[in-house]
PDB file of C-alpha atoms in Angstrom:
ATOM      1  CA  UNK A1453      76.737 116.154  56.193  1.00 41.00           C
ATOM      2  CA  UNK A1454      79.832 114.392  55.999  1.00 49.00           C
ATOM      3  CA  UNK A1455      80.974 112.485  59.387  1.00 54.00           C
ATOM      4  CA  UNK A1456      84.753 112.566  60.333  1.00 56.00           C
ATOM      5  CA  UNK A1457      85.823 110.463  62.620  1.00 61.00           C
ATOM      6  CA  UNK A1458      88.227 110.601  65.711  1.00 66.00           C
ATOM      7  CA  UNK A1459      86.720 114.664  66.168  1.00 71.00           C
ATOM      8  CA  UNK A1460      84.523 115.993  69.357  1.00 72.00           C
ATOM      9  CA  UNK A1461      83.242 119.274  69.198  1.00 77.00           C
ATOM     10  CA  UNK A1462      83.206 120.854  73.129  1.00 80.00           C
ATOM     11  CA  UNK A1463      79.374 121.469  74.107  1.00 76.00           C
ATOM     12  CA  UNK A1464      80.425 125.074  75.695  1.00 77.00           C
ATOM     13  CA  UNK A1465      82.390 127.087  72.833  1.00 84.00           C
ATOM     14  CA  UNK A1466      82.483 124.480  69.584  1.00 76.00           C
ATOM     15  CA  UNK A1467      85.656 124.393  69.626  1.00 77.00           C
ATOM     16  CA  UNK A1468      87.028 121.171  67.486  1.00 81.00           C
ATOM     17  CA  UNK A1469      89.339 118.438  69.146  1.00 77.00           C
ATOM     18  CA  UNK A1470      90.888 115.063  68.290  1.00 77.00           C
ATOM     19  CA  UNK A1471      89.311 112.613  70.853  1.00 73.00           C
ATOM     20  CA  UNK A1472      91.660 111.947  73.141  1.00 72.00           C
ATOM     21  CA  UNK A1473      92.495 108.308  74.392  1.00 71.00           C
ATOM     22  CA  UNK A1474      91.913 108.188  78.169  1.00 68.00           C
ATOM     23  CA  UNK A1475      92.605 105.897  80.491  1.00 65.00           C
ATOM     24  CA  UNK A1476      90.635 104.344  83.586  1.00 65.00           C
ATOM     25  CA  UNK A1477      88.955 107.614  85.609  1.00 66.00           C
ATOM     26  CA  UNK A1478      90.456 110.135  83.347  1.00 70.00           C
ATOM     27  CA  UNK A1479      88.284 113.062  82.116  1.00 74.00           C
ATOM     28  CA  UNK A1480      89.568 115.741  79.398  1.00 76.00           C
ATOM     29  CA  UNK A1481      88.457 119.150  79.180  1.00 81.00           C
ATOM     30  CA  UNK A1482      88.509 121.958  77.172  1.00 83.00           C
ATOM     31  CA  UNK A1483      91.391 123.858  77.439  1.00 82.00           C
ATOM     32  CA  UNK A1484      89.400 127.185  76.298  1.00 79.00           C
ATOM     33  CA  UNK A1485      86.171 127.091  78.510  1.00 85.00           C
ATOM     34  CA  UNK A1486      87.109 124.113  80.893  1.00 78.00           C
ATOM     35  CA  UNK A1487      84.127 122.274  79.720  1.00 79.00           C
ATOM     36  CA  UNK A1488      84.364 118.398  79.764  1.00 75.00           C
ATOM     37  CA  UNK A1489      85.105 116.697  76.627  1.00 71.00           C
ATOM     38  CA  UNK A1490      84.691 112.891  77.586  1.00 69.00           C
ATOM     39  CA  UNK A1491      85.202 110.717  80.487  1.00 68.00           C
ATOM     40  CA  UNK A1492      86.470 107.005  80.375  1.00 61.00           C
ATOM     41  CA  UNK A1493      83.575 105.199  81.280  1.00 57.00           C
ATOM     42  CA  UNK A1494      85.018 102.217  82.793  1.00 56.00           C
ATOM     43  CA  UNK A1495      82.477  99.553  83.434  1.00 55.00           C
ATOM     44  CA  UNK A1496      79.208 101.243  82.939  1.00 60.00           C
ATOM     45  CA  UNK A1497      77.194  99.093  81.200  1.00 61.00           C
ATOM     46  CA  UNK A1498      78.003  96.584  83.559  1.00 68.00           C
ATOM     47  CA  UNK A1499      77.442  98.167  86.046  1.00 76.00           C
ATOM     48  CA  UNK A1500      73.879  99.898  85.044  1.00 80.00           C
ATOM     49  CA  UNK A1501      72.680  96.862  83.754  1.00 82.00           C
ATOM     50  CA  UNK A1502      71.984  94.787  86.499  1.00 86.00           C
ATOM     51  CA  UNK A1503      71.228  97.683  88.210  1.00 87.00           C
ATOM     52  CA  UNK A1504      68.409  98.418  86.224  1.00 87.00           C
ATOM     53  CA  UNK A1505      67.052  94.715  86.541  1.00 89.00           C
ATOM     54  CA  UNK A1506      67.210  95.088  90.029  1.00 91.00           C
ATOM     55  CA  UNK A1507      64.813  98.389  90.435  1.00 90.00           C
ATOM     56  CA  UNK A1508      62.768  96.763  87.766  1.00 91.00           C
ATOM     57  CA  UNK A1509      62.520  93.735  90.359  1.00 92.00           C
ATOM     58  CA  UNK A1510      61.603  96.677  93.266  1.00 91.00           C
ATOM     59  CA  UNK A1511      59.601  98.518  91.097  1.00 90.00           C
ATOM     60  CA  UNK A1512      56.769  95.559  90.350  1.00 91.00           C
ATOM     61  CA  UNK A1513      56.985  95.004  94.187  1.00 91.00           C
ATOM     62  CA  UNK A1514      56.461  98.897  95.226  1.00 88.00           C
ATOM     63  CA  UNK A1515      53.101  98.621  92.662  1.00 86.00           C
ATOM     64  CA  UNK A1516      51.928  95.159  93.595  1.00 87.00           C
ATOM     65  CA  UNK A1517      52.204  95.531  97.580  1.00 87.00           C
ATOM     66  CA  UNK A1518      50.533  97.997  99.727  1.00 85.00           C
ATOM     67  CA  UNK A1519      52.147 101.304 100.826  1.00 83.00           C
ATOM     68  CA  UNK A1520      50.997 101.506 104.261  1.00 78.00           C
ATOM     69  CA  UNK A1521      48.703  99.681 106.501  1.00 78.00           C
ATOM     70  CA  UNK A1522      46.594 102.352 108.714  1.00 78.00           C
ATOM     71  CA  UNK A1523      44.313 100.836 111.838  1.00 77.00           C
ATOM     72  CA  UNK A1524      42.291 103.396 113.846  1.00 72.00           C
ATOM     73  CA  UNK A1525      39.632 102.218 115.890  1.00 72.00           C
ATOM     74  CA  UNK A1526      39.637  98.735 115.142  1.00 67.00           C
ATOM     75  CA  UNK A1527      39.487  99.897 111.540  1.00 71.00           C
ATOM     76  CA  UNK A1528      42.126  98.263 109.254  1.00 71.00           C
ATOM     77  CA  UNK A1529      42.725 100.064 105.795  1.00 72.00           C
ATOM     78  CA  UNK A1530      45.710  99.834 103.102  1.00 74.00           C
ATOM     79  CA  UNK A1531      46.354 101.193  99.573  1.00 76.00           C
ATOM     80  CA  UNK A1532      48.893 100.436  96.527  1.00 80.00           C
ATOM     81  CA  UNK A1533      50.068 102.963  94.778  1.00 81.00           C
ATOM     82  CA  UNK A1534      47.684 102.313  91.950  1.00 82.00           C
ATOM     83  CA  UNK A1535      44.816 102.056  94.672  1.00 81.00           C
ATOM     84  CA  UNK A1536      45.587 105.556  95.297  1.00 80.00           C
ATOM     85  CA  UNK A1537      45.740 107.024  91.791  1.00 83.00           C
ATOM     86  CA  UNK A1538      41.905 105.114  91.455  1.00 84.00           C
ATOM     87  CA  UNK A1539      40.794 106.648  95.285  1.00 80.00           C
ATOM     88  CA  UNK A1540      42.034 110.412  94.078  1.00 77.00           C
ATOM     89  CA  UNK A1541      40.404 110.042  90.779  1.00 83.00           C
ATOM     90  CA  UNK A1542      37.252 109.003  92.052  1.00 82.00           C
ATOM     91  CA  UNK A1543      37.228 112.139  94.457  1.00 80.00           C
ATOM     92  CA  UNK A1544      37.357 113.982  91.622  1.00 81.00           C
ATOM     93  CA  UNK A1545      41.013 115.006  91.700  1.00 83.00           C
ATOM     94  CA  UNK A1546      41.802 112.987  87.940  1.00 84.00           C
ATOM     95  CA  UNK A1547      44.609 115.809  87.121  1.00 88.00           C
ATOM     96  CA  UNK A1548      46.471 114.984  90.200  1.00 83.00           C
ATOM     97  CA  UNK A1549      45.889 111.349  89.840  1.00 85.00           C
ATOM     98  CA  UNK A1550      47.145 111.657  86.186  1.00 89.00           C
ATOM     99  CA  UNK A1551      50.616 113.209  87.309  1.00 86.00           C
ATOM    100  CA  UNK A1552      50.749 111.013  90.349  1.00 83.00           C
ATOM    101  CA  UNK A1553      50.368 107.849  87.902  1.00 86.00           C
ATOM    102  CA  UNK A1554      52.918 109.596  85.630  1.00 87.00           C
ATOM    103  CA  UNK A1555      55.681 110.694  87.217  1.00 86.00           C
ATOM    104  CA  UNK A1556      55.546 107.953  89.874  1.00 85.00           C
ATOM    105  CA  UNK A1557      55.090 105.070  87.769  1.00 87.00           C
ATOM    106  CA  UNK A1558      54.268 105.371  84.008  1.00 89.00           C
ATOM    107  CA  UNK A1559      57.593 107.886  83.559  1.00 89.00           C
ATOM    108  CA  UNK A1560      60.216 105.260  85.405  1.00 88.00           C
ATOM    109  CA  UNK A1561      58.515 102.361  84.174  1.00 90.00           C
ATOM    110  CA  UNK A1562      59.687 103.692  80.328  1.00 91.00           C
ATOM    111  CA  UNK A1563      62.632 104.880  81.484  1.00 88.00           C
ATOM    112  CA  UNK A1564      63.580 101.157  83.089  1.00 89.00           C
ATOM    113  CA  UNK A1565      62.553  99.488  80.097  1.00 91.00           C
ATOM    114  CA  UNK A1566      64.466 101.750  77.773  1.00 89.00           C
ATOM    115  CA  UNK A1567      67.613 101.441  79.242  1.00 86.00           C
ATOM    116  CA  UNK A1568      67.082  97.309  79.296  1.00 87.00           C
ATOM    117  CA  UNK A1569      66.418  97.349  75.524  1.00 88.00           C
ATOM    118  CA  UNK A1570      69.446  99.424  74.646  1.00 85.00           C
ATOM    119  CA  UNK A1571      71.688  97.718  77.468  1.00 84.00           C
ATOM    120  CA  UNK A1572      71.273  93.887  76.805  1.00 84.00           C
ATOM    121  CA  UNK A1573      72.691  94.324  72.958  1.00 83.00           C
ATOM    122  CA  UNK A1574      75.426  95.855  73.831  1.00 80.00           C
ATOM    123  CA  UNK A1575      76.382  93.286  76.672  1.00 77.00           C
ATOM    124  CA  UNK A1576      76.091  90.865  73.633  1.00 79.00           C
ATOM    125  CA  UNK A1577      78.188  93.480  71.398  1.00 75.00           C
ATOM    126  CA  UNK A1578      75.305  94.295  69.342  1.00 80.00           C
ATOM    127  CA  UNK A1579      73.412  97.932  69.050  1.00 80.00           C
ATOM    128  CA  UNK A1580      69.501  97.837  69.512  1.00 79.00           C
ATOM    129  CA  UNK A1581      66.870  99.052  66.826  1.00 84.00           C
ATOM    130  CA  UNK A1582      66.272 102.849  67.103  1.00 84.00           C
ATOM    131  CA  UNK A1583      69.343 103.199  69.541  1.00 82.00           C
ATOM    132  CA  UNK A1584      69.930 107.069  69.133  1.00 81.00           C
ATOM    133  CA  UNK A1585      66.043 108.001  69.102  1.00 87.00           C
ATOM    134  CA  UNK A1586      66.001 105.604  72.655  1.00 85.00           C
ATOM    135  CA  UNK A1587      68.404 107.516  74.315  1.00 83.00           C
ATOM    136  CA  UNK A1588      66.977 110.595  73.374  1.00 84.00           C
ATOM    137  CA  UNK A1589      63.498 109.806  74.699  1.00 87.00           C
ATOM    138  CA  UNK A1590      65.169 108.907  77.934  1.00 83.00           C
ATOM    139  CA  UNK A1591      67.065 112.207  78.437  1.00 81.00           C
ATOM    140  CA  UNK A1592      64.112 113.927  78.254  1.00 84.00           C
ATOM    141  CA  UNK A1593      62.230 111.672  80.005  1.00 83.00           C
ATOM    142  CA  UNK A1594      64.756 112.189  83.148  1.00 79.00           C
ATOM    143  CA  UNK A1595      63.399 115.335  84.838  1.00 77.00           C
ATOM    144  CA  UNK A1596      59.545 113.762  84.783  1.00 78.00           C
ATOM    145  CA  UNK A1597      60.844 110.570  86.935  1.00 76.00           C
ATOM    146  CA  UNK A1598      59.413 111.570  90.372  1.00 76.00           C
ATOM    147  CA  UNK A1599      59.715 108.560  92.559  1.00 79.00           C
ATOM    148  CA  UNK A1600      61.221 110.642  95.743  1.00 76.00           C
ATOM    149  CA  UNK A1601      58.826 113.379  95.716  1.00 78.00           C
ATOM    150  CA  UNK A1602      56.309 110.486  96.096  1.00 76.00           C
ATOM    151  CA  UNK A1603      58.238 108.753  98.892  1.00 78.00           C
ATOM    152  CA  UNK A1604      59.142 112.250 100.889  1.00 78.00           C
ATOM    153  CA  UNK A1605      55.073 112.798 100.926  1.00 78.00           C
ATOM    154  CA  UNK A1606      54.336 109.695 102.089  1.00 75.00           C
ATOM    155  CA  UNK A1607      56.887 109.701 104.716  1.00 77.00           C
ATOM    156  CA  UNK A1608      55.208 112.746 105.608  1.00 78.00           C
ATOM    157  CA  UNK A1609      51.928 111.754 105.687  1.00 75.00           C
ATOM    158  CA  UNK A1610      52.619 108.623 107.671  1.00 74.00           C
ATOM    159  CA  UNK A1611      54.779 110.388 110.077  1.00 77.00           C
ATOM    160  CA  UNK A1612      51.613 112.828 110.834  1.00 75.00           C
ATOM    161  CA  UNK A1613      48.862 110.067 110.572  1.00 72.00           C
ATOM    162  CA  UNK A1614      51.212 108.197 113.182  1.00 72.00           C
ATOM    163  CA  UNK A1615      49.878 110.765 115.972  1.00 73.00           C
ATOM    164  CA  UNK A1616      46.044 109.629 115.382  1.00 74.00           C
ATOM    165  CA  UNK A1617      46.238 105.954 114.258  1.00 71.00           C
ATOM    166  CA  UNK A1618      48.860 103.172 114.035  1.00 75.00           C
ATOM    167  CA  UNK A1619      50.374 103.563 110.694  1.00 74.00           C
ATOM    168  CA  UNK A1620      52.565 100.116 109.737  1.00 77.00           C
ATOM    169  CA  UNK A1621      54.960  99.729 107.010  1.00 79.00           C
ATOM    170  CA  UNK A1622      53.958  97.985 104.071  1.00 82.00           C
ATOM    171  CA  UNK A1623      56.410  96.197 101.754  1.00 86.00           C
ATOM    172  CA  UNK A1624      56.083  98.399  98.922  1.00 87.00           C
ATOM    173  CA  UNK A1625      57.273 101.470 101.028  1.00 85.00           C
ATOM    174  CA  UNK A1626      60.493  99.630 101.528  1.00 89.00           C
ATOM    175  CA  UNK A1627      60.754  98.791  97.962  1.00 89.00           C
ATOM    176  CA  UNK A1628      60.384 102.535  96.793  1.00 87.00           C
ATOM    177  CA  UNK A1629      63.582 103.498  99.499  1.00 88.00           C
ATOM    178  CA  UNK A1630      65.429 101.129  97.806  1.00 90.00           C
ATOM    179  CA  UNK A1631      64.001 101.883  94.478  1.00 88.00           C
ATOM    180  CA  UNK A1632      64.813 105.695  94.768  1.00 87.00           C
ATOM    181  CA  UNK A1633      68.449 105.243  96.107  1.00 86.00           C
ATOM    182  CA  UNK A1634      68.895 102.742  92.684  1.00 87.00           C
ATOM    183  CA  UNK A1635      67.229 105.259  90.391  1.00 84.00           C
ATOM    184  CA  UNK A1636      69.162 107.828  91.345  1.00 82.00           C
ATOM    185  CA  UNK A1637      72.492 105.851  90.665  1.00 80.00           C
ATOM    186  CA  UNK A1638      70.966 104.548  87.468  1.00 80.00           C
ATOM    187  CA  UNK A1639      69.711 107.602  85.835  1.00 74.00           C
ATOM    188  CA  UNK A1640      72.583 109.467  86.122  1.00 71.00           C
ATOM    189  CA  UNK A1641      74.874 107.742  83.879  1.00 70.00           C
ATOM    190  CA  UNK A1642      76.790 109.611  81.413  1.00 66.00           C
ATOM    191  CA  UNK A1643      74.991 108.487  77.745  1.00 69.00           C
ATOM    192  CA  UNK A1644      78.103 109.267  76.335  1.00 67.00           C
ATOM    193  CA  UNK A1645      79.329 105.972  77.274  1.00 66.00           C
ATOM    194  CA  UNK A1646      76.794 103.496  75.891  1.00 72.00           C
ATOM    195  CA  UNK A1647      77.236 105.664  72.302  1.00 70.00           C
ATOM    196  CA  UNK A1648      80.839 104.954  72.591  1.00 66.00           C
ATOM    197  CA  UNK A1649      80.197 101.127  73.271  1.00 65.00           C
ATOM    198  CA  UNK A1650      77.387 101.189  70.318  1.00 66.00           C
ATOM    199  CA  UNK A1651      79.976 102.878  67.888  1.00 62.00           C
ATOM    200  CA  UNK A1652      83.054 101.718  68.860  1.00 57.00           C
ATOM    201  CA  UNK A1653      85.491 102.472  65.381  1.00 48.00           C
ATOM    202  CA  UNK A1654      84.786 106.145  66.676  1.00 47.00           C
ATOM    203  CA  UNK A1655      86.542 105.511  69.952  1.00 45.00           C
ATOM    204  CA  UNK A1656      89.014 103.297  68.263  1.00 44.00           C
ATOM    205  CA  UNK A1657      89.622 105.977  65.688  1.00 44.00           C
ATOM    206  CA  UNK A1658      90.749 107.797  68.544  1.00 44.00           C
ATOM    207  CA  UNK A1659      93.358 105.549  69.705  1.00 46.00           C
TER     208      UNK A1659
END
């Protein structure tokens, strides 16, 4: 199939445009279906980068720390997250420990690492190996990334357990707050951008 370049076809009615030249915060849409055609990403990838280095950093601390220290009766007891995935397998609960160790930590773990290896070439104006097959395995890897349905039962749990025992605060509970509010930002990008900074003659064609 032959390429052309400087052409977008619109996602909602494939309908054929010129790429438009946009400036900073400027979106176009389609004028038949209203469906948006491309965004200027402004500063993206610098943005997401050390972003992503950051919950990286949180993430190794939410797995390495304990969740939550419990004491009732003079009875001290605290888990990691991977503590608990070993505890509900060995109650005999292994499906629910294998979803709980993949969409809590196996799932965003890839997902982090992806977005490093495609993000660090391109802040040194090169495109990483398997670039397009990368981004594709983290698209579909984005609805499987649970890390605040984790947190919200925890919370839960502590906030009932906190009427029978004294539940304190481990570290690694703070690190997954701060590691869901960063996913969520970093996640969400628009991949449109990074192919635009990994083929950048078809945005310049465009010009």
């Amino acid at each position: 199939m032959k390429r052309v370049r400087g052409l977008m076809v619109c996602e909602g009615c494939d309908a054929v445009f010129r790429r438009p030249a946009l400036g900073r915060r400027e979106v176009a849409r389609c004028p038949r279906c209203g469906t948006e055609l491309a965004r200027h990403h402004g500063l993206q990838q610098q943005r997401i980068l050390p972003l992503a280095v950051a919950s990286l950093i949180l993430f190794a601390i939410a797995n390495l720390f304990p969740i939550v220290e419990i004491e009732l009766r003079g009875l001290h007891s605290q888990t990691t997250l991977v503590g608990a995935v070993v505890v509900l397998s060995g109650e005999g609960m292994s499906l629910v420990a294998m979803l709980v160790l993949a969409t809590t930590l196996l799932f965003p773990l890839v997902q982090l690492l992806i977005l490093c290896w495609v993000l660090v070439p391109l802040a040194r104006g090169r495109r990483a190996r398997g670039f397009g097959w990368m981004l594709a395995l983290l698209q579909s890897l984005r609805p499987w990334g649970m890390v605040e349905v984790f947190l919200l039962g925890v919370l839960v749990a502590t906030i009932k357990l906190s009427g029978m025992a004294t539940v304190i605060a481990g570290p690694a509970l703070w690190a997954f707050v701060a590691l869901t509010v960063l996913l969520t930002v970093v996640v969400s990008f628009d991949p449109r951008g990074l192919w635009d900074l990994a083929f950048p003659a078809d945005a310049e064609a465009a010009a």
